[in-house]
PDB file of C-alpha atoms in Angstrom:
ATOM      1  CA  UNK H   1       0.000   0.000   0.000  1.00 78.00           C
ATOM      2  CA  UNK H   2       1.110   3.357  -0.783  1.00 82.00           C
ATOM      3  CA  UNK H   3       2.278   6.270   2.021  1.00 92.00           C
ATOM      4  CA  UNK H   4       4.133   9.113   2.770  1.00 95.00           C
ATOM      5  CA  UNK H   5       7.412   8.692   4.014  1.00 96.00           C
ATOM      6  CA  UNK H   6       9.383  11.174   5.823  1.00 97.00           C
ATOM      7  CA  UNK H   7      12.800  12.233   6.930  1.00 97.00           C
ATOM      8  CA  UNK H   8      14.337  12.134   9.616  1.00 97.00           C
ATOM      9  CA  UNK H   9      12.584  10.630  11.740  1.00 97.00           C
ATOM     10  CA  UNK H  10      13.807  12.506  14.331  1.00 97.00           C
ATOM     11  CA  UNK H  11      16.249  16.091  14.382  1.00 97.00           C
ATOM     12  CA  UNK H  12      17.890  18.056  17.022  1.00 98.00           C
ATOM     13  CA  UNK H  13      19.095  21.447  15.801  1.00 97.00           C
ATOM     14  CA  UNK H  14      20.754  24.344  17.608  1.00 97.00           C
ATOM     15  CA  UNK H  15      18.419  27.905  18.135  1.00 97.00           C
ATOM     16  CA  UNK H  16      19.180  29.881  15.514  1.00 97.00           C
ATOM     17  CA  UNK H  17      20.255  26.819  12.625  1.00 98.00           C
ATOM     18  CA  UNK H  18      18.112  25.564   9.444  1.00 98.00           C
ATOM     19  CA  UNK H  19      16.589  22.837   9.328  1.00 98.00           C
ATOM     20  CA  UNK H  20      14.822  20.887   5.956  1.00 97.00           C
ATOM     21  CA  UNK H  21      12.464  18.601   6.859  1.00 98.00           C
ATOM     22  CA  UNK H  22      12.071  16.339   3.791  1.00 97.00           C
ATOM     23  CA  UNK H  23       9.310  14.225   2.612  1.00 97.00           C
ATOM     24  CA  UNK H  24       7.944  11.891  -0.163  1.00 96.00           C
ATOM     25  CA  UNK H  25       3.774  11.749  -0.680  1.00 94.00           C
ATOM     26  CA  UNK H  26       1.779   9.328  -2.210  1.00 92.00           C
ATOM     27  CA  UNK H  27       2.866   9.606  -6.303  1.00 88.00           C
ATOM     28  CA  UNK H  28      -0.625  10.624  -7.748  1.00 86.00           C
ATOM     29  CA  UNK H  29      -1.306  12.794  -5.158  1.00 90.00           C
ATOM     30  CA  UNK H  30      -2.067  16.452  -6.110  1.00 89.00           C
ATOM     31  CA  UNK H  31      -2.295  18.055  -2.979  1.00 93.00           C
ATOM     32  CA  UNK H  32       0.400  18.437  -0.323  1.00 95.00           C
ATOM     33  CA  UNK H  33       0.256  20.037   3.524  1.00 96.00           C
ATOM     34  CA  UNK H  34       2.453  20.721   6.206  1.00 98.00           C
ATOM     35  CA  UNK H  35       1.087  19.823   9.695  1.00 97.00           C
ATOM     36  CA  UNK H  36       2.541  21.212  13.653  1.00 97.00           C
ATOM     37  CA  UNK H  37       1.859  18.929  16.708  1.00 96.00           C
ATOM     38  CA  UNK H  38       3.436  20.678  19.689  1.00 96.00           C
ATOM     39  CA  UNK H  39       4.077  17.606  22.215  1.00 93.00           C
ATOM     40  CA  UNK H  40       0.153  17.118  24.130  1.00 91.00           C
ATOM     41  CA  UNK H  41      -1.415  19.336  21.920  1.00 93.00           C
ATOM     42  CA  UNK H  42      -3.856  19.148  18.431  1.00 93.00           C
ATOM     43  CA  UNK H  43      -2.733  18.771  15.177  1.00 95.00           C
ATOM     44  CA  UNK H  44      -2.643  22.506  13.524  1.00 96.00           C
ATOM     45  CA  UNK H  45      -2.399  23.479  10.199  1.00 96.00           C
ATOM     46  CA  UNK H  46       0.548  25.127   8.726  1.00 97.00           C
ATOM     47  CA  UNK H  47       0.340  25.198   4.600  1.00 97.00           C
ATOM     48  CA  UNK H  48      -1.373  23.792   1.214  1.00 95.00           C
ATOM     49  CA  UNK H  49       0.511  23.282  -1.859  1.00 94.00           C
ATOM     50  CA  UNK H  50      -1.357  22.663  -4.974  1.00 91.00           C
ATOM     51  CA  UNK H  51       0.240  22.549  -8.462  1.00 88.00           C
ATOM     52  CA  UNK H  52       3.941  24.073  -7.452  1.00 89.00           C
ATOM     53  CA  UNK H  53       3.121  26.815  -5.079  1.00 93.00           C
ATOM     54  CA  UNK H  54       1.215  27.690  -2.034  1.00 95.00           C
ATOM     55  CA  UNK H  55      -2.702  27.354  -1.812  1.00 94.00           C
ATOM     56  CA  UNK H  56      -3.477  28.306   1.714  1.00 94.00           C
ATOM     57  CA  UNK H  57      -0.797  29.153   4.917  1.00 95.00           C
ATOM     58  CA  UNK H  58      -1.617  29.741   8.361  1.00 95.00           C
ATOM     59  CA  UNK H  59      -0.851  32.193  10.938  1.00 94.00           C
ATOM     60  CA  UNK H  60       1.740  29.812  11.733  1.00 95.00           C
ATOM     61  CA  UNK H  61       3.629  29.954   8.702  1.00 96.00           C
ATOM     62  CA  UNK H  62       5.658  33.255   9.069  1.00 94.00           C
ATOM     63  CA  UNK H  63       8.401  33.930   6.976  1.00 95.00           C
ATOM     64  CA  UNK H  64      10.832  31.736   8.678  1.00 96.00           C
ATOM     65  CA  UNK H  65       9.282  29.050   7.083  1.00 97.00           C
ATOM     66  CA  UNK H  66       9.263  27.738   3.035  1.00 97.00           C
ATOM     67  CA  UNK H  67       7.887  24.676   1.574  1.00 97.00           C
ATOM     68  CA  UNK H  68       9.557  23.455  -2.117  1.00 94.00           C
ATOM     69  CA  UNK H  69       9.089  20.585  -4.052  1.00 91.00           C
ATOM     70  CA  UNK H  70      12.074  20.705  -5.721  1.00 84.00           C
ATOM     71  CA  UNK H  71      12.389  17.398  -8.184  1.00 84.00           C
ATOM     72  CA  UNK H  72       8.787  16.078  -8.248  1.00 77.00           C
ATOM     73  CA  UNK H  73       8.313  14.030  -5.766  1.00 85.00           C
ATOM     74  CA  UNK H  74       9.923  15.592  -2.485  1.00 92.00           C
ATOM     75  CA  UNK H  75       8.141  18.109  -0.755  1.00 95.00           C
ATOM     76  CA  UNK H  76      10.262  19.931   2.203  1.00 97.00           C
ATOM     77  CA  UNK H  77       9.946  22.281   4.881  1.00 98.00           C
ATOM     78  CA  UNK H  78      12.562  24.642   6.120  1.00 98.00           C
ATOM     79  CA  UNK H  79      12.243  26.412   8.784  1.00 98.00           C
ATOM     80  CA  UNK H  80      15.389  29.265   8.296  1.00 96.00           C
ATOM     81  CA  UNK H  81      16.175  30.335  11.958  1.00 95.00           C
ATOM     82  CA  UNK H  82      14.629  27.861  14.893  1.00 97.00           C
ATOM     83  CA  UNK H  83      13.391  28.766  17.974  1.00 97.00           C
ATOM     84  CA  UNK H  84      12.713  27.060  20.774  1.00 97.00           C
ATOM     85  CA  UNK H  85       8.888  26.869  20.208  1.00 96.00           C
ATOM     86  CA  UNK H  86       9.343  25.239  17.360  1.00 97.00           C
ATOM     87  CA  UNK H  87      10.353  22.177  18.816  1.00 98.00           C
ATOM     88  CA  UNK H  88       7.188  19.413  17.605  1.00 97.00           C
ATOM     89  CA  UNK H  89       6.334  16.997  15.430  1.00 97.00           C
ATOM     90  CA  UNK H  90       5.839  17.871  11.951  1.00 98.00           C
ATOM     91  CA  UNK H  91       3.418  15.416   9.804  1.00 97.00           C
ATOM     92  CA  UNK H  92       3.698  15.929   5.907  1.00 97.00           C
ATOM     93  CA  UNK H  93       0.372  14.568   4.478  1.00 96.00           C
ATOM     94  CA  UNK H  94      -1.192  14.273   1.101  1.00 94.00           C
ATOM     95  CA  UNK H  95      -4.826  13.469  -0.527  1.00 88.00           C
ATOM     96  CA  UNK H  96      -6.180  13.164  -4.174  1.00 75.00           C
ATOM     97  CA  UNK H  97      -9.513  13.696  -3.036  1.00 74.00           C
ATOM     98  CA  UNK H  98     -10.481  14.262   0.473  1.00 74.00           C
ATOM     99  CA  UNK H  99      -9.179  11.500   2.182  1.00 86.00           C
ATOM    100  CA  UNK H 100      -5.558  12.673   3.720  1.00 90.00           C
ATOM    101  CA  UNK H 101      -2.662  10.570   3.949  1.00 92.00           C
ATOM    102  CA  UNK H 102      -0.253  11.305   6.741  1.00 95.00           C
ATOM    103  CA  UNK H 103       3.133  10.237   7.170  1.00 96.00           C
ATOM    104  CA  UNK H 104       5.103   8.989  10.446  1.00 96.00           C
ATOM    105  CA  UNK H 105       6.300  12.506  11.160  1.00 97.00           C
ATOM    106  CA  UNK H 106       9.557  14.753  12.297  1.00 98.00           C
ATOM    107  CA  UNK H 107      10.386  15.047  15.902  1.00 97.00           C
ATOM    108  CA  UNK H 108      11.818  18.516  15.644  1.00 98.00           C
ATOM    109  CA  UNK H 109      13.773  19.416  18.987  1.00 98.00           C
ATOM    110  CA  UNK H 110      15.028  22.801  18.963  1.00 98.00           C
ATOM    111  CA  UNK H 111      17.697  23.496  21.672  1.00 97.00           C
TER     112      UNK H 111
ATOM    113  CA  UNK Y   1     -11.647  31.998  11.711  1.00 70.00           C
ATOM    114  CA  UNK Y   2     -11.900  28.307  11.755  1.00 85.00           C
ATOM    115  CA  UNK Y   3     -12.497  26.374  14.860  1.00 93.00           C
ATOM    116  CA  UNK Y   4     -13.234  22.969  15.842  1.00 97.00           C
ATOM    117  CA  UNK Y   5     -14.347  22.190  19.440  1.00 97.00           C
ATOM    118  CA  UNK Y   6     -14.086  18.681  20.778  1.00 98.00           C
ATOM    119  CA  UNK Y   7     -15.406  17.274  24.278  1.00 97.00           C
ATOM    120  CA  UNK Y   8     -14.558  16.242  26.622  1.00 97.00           C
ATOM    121  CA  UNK Y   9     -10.833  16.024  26.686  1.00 97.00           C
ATOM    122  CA  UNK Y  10     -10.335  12.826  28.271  1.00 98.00           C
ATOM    123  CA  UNK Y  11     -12.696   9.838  29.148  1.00 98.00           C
ATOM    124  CA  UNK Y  12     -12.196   6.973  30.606  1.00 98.00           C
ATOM    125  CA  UNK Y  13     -14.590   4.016  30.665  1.00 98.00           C
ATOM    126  CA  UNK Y  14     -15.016   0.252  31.381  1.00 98.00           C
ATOM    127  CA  UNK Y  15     -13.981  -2.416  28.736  1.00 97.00           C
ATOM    128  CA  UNK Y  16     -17.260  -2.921  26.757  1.00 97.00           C
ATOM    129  CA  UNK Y  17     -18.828   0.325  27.590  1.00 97.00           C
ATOM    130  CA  UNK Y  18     -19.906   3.334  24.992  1.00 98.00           C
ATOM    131  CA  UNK Y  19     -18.081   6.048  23.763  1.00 98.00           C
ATOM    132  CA  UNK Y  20     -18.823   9.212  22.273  1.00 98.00           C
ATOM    133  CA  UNK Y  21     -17.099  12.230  22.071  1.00 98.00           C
ATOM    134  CA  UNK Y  22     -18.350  15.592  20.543  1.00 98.00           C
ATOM    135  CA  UNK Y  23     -17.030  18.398  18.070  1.00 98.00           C
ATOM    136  CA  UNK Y  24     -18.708  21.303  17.334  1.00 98.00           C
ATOM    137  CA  UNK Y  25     -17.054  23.293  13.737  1.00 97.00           C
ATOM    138  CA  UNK Y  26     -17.334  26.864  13.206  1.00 95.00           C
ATOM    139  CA  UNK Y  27     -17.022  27.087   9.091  1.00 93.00           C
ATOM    140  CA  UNK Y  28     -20.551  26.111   7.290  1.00 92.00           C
ATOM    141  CA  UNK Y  29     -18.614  25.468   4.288  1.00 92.00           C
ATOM    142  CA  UNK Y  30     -17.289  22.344   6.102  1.00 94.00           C
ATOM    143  CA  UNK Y  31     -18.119  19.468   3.833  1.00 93.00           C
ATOM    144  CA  UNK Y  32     -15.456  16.336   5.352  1.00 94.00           C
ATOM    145  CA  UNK Y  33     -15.273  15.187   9.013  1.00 96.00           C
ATOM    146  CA  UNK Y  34     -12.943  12.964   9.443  1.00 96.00           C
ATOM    147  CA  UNK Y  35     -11.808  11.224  13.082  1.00 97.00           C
ATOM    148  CA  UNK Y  36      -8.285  10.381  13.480  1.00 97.00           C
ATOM    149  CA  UNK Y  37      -6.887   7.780  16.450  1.00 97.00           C
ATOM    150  CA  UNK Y  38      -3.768   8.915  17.541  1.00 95.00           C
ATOM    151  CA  UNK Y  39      -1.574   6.412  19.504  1.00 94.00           C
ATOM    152  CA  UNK Y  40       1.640   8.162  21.175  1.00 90.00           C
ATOM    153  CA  UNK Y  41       4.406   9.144  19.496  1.00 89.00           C
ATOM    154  CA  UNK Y  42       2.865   7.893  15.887  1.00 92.00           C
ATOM    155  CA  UNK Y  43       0.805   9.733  13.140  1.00 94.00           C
ATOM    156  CA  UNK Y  44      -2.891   9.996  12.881  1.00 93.00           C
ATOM    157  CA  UNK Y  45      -4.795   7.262  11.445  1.00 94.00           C
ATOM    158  CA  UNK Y  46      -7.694   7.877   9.473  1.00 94.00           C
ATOM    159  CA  UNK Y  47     -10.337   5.565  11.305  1.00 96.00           C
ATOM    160  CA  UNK Y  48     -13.843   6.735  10.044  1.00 96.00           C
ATOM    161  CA  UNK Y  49     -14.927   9.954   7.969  1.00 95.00           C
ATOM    162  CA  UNK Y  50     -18.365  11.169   7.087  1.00 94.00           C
ATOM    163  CA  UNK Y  51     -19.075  14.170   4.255  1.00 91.00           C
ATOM    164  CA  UNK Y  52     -21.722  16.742   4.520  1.00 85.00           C
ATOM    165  CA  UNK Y  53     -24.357  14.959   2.445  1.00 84.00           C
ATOM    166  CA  UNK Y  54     -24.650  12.245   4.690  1.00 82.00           C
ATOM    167  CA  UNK Y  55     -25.874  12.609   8.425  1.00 90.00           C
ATOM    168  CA  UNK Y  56     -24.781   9.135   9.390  1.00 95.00           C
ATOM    169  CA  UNK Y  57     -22.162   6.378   8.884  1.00 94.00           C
ATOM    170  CA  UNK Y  58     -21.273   3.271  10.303  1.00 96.00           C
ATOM    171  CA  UNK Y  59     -18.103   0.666  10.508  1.00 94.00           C
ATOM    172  CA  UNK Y  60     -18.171  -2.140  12.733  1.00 96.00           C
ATOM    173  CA  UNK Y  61     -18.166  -0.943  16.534  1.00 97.00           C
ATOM    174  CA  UNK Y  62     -17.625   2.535  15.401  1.00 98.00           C
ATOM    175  CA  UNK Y  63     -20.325   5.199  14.181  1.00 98.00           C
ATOM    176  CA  UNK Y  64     -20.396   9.164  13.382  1.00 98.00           C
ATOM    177  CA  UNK Y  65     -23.192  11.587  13.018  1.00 97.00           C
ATOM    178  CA  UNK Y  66     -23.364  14.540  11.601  1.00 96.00           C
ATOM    179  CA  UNK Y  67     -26.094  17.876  12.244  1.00 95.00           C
ATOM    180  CA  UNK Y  68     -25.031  20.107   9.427  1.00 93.00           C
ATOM    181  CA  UNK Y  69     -27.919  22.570  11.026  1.00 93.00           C
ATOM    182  CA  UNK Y  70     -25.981  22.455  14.374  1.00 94.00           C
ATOM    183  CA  UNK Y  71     -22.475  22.206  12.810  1.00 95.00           C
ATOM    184  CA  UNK Y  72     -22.122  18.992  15.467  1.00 96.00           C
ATOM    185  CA  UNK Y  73     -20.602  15.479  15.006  1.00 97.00           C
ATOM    186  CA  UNK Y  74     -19.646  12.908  16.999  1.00 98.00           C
ATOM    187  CA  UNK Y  75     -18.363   9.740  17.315  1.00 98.00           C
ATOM    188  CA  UNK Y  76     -19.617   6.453  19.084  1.00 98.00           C
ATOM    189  CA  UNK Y  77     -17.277   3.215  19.374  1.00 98.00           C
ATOM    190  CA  UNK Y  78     -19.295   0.527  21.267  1.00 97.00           C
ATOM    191  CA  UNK Y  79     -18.222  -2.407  23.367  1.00 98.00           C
ATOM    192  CA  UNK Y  80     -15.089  -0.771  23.943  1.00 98.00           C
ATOM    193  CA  UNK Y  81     -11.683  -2.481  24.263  1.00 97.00           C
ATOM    194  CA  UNK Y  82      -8.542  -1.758  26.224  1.00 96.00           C
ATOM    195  CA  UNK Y  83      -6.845  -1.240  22.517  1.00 96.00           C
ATOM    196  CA  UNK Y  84      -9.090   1.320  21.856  1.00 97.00           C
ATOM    197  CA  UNK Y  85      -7.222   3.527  24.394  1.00 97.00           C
ATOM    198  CA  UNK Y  86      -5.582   6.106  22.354  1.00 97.00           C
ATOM    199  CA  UNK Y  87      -6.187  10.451  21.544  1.00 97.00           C
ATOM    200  CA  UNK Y  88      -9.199  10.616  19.182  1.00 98.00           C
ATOM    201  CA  UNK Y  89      -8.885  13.518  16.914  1.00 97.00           C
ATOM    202  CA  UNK Y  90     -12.265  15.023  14.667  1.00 98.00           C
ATOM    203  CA  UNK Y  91     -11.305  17.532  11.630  1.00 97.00           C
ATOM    204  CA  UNK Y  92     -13.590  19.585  10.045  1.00 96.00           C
ATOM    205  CA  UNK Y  93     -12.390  20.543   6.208  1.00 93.00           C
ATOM    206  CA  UNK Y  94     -13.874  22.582   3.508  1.00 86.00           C
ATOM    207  CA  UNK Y  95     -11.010  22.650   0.700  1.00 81.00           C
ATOM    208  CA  UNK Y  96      -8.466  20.483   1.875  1.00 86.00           C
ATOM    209  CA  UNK Y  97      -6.682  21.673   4.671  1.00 92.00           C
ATOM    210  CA  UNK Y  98      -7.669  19.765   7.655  1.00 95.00           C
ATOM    211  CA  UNK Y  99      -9.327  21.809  10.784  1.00 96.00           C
ATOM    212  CA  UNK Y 100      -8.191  19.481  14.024  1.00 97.00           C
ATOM    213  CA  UNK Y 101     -10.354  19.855  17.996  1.00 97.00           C
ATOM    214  CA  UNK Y 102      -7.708  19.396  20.902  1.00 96.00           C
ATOM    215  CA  UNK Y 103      -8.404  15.341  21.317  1.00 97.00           C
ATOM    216  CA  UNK Y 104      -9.865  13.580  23.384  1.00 98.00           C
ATOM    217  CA  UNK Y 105      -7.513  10.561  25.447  1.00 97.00           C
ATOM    218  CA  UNK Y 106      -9.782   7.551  26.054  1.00 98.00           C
ATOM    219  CA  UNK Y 107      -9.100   5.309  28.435  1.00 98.00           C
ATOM    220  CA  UNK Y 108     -10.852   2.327  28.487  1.00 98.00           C
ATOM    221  CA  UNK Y 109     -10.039   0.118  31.538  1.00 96.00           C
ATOM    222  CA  UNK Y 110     -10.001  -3.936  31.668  1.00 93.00           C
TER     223      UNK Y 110
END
């Protein structure tokens, strides 16, 4: 069965550093989003990506972060200069239709 | 803006019990509710959805409803199981993007 895979599975990064958060969806899938889950917390939105460029971005999504899907089938985060609240899981996901897809997720720990 | 409320935040019941736990959605252009069990440390998994033209769906031990007029839904698992104990998730979307409430942890005790 198809899914979307993600990596790492797990980063530690310094305040201050970039980080890339790669990930690969589901090959016929047309739509592409960027999920937060601060440890205990709900599942928030951070940005759509529909046909090579952003559809819809949160509140969330300053300008410290950028999505890219560079070569056609990876889609990546970066987040340019981490803080410390940015330390939580980040789930790619993908859908053709409605359903969404998620994959295992980033453990981001910024310290 | 867009808000999905989910109660309570945890419950905790007796193997074989009911459960049912509430989400109210702010957006009437909602059209997907989905309901995501989340076991710790792992992704969400998709475990029953239910679109807007529809006001109720079952699968096995597990149910939702849906009162577009209200802008509720909820979800019912029956004869509950100690492997049901997990965070339960609902979503509300209307173009994608995926509207999460704050989870509910069930605990259901042997």
């Amino acid at each position: 069965e198809p899914e979307v895979t993600q990596t790492p599975s797990h980063q530690v990064t310094q305040m201050g550093q970039e980080v890339i958060l790669r990930c690969v969806p589901i090959s016929n899938h047309l739509y592409f989003y960027w999920y937060r889950q601060i440890l205990g917390q709900k599942v928030e939105f951070l940005v759509s990506f529909y046909n090579n460029e952003i559809s819809e971005k949160s509140e969330i999504f300053d300008d410290q972060f950028s999505v890219e899907r560079p070569d056609g089938s990876n889609f990546t985060l970066k987040i340019r200069s981490t803080k410390l609240e940015d330390s939580a899981m980040y789930f790619c996901a993908s859908n053709s239709n409605t359903e969404a897809f998620f994959g295992q997720g980033t453990r981001l720990t910024v310290v | 803006g867009e808000n999905v409320e989910q109660h309570p935040s945890t419950l905790s019941v007796q193997e074989g019990d009911s459960a049912v736990i509430k989400c109210t959605y702010s957006d009437s252009a909602s059209n997907y509710f989905p309901w995501y069990k989340q076991e710790l440390g792992k992704r969400p998994q998709l475990i029953i959805d239910i679109r807007s033209n529809v006001g109720e769906k079952k699968d096995q031990r597990i149910a939702v409803t849906l009162n577009k007029t209200a802008k509720h839904f909820s979800l019912h698992i029956t004869e509950t199981q100690p492997e049901d104990s997990a965070v339960y998730f609902c979503a509300a979307s209307s173009g994608g993007k995926l509207i999460f409430g704050q989870g509910t942890e069930l605990s259901v005790k042997p």
